[in-house]
mmCIF file with all atom_site columns, C-alpha atoms and ligand atoms in Angstrom:
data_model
loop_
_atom_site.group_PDB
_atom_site.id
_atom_site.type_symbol
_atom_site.label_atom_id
_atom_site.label_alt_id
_atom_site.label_comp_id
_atom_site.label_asym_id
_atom_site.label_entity_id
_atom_site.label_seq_id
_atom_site.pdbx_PDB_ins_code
_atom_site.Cartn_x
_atom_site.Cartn_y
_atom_site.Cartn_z
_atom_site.occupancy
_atom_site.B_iso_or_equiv
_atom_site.pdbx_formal_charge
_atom_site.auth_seq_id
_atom_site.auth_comp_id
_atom_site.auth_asym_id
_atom_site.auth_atom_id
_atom_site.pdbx_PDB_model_num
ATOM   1   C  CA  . UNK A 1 1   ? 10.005  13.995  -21.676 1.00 0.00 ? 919  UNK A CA  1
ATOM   2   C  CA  . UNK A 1 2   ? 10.581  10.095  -20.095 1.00 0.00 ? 920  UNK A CA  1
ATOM   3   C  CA  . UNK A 1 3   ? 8.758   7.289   -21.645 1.00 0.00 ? 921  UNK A CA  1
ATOM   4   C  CA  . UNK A 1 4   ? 5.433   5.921   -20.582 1.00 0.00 ? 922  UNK A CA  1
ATOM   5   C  CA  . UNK A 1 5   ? 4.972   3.547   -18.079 1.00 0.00 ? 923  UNK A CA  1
ATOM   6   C  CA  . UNK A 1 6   ? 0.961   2.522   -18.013 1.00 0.00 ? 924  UNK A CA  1
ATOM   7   C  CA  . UNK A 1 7   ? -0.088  0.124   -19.617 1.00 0.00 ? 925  UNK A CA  1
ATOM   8   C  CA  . UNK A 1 8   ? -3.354  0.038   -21.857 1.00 0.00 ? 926  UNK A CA  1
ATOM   9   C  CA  . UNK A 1 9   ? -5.530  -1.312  -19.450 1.00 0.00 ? 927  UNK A CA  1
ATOM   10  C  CA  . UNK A 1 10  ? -4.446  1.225   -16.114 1.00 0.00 ? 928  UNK A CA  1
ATOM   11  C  CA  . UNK A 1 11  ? -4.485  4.151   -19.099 1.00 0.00 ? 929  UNK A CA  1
ATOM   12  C  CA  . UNK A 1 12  ? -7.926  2.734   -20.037 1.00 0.00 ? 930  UNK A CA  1
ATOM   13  C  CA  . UNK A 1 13  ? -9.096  2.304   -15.992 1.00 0.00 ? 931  UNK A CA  1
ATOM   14  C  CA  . UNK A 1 14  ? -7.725  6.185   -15.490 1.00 0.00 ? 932  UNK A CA  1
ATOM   15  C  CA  . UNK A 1 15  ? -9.205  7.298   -18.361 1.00 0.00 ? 933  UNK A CA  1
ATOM   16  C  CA  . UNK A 1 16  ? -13.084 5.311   -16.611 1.00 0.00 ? 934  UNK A CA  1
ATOM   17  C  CA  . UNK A 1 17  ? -12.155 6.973   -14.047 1.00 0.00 ? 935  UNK A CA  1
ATOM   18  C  CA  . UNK A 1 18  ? -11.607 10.434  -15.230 1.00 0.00 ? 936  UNK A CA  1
ATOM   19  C  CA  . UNK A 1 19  ? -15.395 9.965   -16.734 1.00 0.00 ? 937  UNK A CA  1
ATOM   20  C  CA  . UNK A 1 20  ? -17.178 8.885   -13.418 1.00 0.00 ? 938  UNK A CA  1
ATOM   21  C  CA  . UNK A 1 21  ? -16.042 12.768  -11.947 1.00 0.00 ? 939  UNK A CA  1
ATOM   22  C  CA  . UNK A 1 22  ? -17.454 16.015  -13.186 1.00 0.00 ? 940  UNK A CA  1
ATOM   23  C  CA  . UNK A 1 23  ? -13.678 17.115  -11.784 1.00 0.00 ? 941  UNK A CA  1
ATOM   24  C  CA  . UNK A 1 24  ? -10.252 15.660  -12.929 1.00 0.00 ? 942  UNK A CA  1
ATOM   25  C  CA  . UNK A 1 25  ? -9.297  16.101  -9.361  1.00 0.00 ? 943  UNK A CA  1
ATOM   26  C  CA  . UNK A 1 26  ? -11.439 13.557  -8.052  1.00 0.00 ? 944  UNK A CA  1
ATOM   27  C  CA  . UNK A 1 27  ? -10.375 10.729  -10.361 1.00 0.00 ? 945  UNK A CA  1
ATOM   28  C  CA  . UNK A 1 28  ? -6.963  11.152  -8.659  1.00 0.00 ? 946  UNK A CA  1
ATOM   29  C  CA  . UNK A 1 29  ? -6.435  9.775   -5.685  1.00 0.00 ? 947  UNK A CA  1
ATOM   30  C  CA  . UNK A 1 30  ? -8.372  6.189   -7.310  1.00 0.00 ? 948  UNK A CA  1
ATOM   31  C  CA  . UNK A 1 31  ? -5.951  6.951   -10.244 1.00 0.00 ? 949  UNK A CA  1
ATOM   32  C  CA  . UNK A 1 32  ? -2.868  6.872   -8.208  1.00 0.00 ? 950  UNK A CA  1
ATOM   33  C  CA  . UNK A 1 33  ? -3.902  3.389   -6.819  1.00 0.00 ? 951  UNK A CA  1
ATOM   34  C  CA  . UNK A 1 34  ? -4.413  2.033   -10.243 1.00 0.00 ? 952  UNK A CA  1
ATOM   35  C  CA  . UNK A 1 35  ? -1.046  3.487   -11.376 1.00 0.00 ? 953  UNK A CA  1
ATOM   36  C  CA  . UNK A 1 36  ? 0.436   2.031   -8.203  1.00 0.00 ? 954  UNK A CA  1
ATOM   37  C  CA  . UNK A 1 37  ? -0.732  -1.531  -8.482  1.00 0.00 ? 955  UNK A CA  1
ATOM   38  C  CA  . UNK A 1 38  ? 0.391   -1.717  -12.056 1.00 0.00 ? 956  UNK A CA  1
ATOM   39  C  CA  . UNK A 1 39  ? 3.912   -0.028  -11.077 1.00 0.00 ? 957  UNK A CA  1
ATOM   40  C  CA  . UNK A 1 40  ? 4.584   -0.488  -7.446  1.00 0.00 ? 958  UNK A CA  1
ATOM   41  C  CA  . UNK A 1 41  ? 5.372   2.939   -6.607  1.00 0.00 ? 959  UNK A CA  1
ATOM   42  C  CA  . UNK A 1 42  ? 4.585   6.191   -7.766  1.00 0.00 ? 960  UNK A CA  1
ATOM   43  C  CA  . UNK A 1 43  ? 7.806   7.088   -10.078 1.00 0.00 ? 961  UNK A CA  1
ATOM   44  C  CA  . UNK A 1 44  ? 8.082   9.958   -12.187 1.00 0.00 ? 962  UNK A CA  1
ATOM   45  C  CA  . UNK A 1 45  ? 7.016   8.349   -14.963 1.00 0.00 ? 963  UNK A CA  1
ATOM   46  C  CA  . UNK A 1 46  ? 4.016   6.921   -13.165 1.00 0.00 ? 964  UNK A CA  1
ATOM   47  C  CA  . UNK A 1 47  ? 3.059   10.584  -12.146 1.00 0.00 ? 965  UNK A CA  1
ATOM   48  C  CA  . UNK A 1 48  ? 4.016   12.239  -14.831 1.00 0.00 ? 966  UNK A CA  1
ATOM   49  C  CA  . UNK A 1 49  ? 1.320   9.437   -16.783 1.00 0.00 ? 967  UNK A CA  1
ATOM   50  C  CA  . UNK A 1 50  ? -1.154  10.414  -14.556 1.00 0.00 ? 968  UNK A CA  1
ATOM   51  C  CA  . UNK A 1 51  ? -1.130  14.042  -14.896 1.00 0.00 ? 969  UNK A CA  1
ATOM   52  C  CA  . UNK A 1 52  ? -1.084  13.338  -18.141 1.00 0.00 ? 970  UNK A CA  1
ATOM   53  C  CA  . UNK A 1 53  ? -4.677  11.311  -18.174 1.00 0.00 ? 971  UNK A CA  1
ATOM   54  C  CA  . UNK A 1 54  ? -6.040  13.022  -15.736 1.00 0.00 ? 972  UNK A CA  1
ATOM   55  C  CA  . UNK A 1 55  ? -5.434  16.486  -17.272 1.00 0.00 ? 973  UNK A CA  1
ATOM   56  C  CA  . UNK A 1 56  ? -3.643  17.945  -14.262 1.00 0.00 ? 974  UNK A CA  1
ATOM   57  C  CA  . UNK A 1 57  ? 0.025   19.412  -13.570 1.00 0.00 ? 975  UNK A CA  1
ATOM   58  C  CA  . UNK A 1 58  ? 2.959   16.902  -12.661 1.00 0.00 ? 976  UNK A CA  1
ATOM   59  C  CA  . UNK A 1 59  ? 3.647   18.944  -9.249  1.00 0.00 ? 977  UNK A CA  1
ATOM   60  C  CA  . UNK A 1 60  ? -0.259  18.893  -8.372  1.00 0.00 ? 978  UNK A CA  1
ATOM   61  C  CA  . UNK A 1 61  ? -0.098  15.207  -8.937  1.00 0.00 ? 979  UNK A CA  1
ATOM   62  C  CA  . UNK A 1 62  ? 3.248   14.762  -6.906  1.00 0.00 ? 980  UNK A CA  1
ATOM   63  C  CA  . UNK A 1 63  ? 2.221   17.094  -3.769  1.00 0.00 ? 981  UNK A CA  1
ATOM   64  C  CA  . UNK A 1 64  ? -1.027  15.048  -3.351  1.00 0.00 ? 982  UNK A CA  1
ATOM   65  C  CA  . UNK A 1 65  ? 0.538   11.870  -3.761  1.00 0.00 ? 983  UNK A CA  1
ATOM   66  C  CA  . UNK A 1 66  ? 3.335   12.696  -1.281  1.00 0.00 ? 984  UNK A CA  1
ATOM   67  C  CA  . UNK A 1 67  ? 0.656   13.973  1.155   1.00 0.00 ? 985  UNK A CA  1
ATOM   68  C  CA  . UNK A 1 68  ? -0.905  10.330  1.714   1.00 0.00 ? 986  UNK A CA  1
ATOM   69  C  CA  . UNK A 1 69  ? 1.204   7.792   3.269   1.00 0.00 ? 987  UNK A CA  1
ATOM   70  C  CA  . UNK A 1 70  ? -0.504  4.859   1.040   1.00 0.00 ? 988  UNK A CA  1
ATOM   71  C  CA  . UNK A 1 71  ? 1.392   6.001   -2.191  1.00 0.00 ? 989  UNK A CA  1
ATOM   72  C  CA  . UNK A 1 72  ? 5.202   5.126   -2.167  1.00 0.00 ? 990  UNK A CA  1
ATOM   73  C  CA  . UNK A 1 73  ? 7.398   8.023   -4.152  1.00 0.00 ? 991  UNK A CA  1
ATOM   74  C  CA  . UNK A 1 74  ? 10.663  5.347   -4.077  1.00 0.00 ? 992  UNK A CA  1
ATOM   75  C  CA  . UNK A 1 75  ? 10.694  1.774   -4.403  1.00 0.00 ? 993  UNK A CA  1
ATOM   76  C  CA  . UNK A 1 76  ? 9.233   -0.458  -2.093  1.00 0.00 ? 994  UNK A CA  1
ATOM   77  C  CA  . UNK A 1 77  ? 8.434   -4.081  -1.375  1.00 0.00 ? 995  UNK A CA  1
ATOM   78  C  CA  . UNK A 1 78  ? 6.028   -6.171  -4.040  1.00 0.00 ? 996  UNK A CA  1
ATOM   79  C  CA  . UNK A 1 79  ? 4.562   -7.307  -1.263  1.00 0.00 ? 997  UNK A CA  1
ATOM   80  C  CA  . UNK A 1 80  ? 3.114   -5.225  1.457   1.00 0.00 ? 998  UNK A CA  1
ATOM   81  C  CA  . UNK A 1 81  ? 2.323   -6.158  4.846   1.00 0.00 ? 999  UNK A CA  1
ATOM   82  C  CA  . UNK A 1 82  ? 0.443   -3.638  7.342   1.00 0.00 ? 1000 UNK A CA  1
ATOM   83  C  CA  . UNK A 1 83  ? 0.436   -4.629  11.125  1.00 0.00 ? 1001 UNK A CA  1
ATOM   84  C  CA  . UNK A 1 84  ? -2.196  -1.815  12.850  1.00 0.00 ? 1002 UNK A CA  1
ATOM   85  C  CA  . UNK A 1 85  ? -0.977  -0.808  16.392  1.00 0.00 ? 1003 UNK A CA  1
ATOM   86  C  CA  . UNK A 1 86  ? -3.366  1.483   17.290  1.00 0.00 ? 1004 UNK A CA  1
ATOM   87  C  CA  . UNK A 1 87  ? -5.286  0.913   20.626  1.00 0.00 ? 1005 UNK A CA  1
ATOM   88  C  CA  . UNK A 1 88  ? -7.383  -2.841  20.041  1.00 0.00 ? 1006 UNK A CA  1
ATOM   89  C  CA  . UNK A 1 89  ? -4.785  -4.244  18.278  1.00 0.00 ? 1007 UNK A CA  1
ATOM   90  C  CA  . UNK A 1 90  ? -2.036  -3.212  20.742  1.00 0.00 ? 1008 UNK A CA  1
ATOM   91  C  CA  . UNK A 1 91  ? -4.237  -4.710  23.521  1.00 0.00 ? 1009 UNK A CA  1
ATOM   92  C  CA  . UNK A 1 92  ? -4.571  -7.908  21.768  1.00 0.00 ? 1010 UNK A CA  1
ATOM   93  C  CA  . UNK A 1 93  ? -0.793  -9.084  20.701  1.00 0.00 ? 1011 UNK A CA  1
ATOM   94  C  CA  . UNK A 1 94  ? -0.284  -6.564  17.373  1.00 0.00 ? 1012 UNK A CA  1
ATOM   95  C  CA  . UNK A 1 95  ? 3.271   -6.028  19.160  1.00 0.00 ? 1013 UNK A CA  1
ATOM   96  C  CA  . UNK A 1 96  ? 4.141   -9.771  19.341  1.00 0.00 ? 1014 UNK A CA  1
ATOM   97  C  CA  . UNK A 1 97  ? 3.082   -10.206 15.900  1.00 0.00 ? 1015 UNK A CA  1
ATOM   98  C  CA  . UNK A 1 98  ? 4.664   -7.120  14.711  1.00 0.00 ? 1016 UNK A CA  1
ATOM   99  C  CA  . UNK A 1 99  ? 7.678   -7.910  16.452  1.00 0.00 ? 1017 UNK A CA  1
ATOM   100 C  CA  . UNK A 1 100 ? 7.292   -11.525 15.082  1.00 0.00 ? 1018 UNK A CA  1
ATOM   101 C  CA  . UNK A 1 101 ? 7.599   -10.241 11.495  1.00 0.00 ? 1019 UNK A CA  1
ATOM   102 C  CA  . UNK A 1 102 ? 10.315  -8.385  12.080  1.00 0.00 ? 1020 UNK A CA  1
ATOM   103 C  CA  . UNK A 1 103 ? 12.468  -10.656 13.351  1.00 0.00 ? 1021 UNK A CA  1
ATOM   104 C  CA  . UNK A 1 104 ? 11.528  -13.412 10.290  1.00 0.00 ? 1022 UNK A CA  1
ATOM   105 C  CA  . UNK A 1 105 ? 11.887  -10.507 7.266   1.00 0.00 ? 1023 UNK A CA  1
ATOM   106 C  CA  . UNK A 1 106 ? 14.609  -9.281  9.338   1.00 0.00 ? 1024 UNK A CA  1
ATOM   107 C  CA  . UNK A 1 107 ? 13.694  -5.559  8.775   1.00 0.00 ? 1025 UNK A CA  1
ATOM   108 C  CA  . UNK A 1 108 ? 12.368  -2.805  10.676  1.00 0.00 ? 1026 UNK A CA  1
ATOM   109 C  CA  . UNK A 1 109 ? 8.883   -1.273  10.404  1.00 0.00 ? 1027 UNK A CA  1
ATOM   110 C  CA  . UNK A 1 110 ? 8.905   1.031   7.541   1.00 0.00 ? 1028 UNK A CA  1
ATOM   111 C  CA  . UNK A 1 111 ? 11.592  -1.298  5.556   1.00 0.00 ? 1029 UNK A CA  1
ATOM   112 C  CA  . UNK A 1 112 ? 11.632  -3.739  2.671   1.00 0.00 ? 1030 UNK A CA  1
ATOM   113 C  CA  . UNK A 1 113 ? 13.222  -6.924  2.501   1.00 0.00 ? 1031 UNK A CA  1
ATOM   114 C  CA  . UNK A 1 114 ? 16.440  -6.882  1.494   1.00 0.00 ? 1032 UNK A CA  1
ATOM   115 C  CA  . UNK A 1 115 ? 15.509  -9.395  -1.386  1.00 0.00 ? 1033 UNK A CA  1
ATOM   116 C  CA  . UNK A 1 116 ? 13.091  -6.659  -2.388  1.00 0.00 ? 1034 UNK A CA  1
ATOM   117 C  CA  . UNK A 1 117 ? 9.850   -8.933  -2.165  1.00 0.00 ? 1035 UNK A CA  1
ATOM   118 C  CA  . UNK A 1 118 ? 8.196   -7.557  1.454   1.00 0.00 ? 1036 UNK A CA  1
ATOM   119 C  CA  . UNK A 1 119 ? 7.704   -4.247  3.174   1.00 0.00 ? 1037 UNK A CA  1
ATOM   120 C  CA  . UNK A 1 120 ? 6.248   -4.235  6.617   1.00 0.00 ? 1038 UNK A CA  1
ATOM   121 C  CA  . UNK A 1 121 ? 4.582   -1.097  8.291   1.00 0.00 ? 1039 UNK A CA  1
ATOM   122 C  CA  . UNK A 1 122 ? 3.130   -0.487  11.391  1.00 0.00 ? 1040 UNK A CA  1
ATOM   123 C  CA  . UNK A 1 123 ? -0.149  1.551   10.367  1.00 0.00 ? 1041 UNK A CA  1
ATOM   124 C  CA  . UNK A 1 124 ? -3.033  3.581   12.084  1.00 0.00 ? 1042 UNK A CA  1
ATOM   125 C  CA  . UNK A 1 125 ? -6.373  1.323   12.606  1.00 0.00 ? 1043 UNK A CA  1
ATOM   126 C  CA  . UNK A 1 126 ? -7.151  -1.072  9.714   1.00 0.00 ? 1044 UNK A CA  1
ATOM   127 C  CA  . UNK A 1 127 ? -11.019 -0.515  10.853  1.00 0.00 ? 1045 UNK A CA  1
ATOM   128 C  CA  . UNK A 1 128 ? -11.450 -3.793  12.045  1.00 0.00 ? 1046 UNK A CA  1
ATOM   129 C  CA  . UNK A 1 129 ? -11.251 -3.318  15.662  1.00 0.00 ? 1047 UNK A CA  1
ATOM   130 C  CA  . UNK A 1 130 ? -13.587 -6.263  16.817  1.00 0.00 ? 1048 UNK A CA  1
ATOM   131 C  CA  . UNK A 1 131 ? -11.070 -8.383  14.679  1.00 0.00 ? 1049 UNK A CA  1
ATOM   132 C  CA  . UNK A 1 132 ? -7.854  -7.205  16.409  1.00 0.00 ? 1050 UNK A CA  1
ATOM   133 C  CA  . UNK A 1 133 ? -5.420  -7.487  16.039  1.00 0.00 ? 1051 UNK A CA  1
ATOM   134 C  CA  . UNK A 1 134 ? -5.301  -7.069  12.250  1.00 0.00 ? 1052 UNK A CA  1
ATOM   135 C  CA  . UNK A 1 135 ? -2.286  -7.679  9.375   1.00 0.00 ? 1053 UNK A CA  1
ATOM   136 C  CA  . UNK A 1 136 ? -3.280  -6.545  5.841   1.00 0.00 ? 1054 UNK A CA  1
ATOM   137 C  CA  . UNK A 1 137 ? -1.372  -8.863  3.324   1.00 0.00 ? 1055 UNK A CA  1
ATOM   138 C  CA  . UNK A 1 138 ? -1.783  -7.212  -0.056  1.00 0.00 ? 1056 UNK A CA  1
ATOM   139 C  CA  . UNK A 1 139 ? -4.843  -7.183  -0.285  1.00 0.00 ? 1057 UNK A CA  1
ATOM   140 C  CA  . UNK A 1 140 ? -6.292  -9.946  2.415   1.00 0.00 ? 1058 UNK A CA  1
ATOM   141 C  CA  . UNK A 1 141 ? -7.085  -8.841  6.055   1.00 0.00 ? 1059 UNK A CA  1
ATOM   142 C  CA  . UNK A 1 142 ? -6.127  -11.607 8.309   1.00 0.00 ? 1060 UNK A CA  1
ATOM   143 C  CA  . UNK A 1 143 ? -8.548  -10.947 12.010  1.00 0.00 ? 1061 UNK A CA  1
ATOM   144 C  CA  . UNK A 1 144 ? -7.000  -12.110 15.509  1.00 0.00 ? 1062 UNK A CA  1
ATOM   145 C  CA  . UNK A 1 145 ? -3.555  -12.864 14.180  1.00 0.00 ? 1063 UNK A CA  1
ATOM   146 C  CA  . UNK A 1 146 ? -1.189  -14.153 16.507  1.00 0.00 ? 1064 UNK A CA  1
ATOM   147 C  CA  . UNK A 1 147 ? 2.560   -14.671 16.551  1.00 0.00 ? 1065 UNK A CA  1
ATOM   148 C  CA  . UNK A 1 148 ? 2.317   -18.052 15.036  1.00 0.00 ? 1066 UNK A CA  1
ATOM   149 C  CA  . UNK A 1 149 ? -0.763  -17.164 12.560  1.00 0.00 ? 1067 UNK A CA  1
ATOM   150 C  CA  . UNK A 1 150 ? 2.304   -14.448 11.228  1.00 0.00 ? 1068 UNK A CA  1
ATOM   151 C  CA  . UNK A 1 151 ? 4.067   -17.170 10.319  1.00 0.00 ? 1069 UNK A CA  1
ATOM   152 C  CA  . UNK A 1 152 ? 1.622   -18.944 8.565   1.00 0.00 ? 1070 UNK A CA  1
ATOM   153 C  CA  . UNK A 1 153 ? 1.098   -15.719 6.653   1.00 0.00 ? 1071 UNK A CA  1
ATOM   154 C  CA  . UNK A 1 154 ? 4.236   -15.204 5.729   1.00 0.00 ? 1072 UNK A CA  1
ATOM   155 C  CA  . UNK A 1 155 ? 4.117   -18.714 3.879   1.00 0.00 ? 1073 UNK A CA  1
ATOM   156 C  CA  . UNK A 1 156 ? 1.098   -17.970 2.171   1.00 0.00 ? 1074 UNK A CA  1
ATOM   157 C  CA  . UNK A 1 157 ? 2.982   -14.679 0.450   1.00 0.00 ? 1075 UNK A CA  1
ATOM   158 C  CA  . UNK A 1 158 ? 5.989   -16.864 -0.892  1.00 0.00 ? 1076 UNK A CA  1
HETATM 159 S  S1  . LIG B 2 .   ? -7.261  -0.724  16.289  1.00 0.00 ? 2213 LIG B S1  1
HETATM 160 FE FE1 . LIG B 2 .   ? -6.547  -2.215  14.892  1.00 0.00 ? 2213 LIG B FE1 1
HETATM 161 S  S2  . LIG B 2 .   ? -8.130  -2.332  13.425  1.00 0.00 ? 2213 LIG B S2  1
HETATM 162 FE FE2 . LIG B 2 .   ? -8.778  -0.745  14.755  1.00 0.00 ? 2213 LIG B FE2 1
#
């Protein structure tokens, strides 16, 4: 059995959480997200917490949270930037500004910095269209970013 990893207060969140559903299942998907912005990722421990809270087995836990490609299984950069490329924001410069942030993290789409601190993805619409093209920092939507406004974003992260 490997140690716990949630703190109190994301044990004490799940465990809200868990309340607010008649089923356990429901809770999850918010309780993944609250294990993941206490941990990072999703590790085994993280799951295995989860489950744990939530009532449910370890490899129901893992297949759900492997389904969705907002939960990270391995390691990935504290900070995460999403560029959307879908149809708006490619129209408006999301390539320049994608490209942009490659070029100044010096990684690819998909990667994190090698320091550990930044992963950028390309992502599916943000649901901002009229704002396009969009960059989620974190948690901060930036609207009609352009090559240069990257920059500036990138400074406001360090
Ligand atoms: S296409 Fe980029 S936010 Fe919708």
């Amino acid at each position: 059995m490997s140690g716990r990893v949630l703190s109190d207060a994301t044990l004490g969140e799940i465990a809200r959480l868990r309340d607010a559903y008649p089923q356990a299942q429901s809770a999850l998907l918010p309780a993944l997200h609250a294990a993941q912005d206490q941990v990072g990722y999703l590790s085994p421990e993280a799951i295995a917490d989860v489950a744990q809270a939530l009532g449910l087995a370890e490899t129901e836990v893992t297949s759900v949270a492997s389904y969705y490609s907002m939960f990270f299984l391995t390691p990935v950069g504290r900070h995460k930037i999403r560029v959307c490329t879908n149809l708006s924001c490619y129209l408006n410069g999301a390539e320049e500004v994608l490209r942009r942030l490659c070029e100044r993290l010096g990684v690819s789409p998909g990667e994190t910095t090698a320091d550990g601190r930044v992963l950028l993805e390309a992502v599916e619409c943000l649901g901002a269209c009229e704002e396009a093209p969009v960059v989620l920092a974190d948690a901060t939507r930036h609207a009609r970013v352009t090559a240069a406004g990257a920059d500036d974003l990138l400074r406001e992260l360090r």
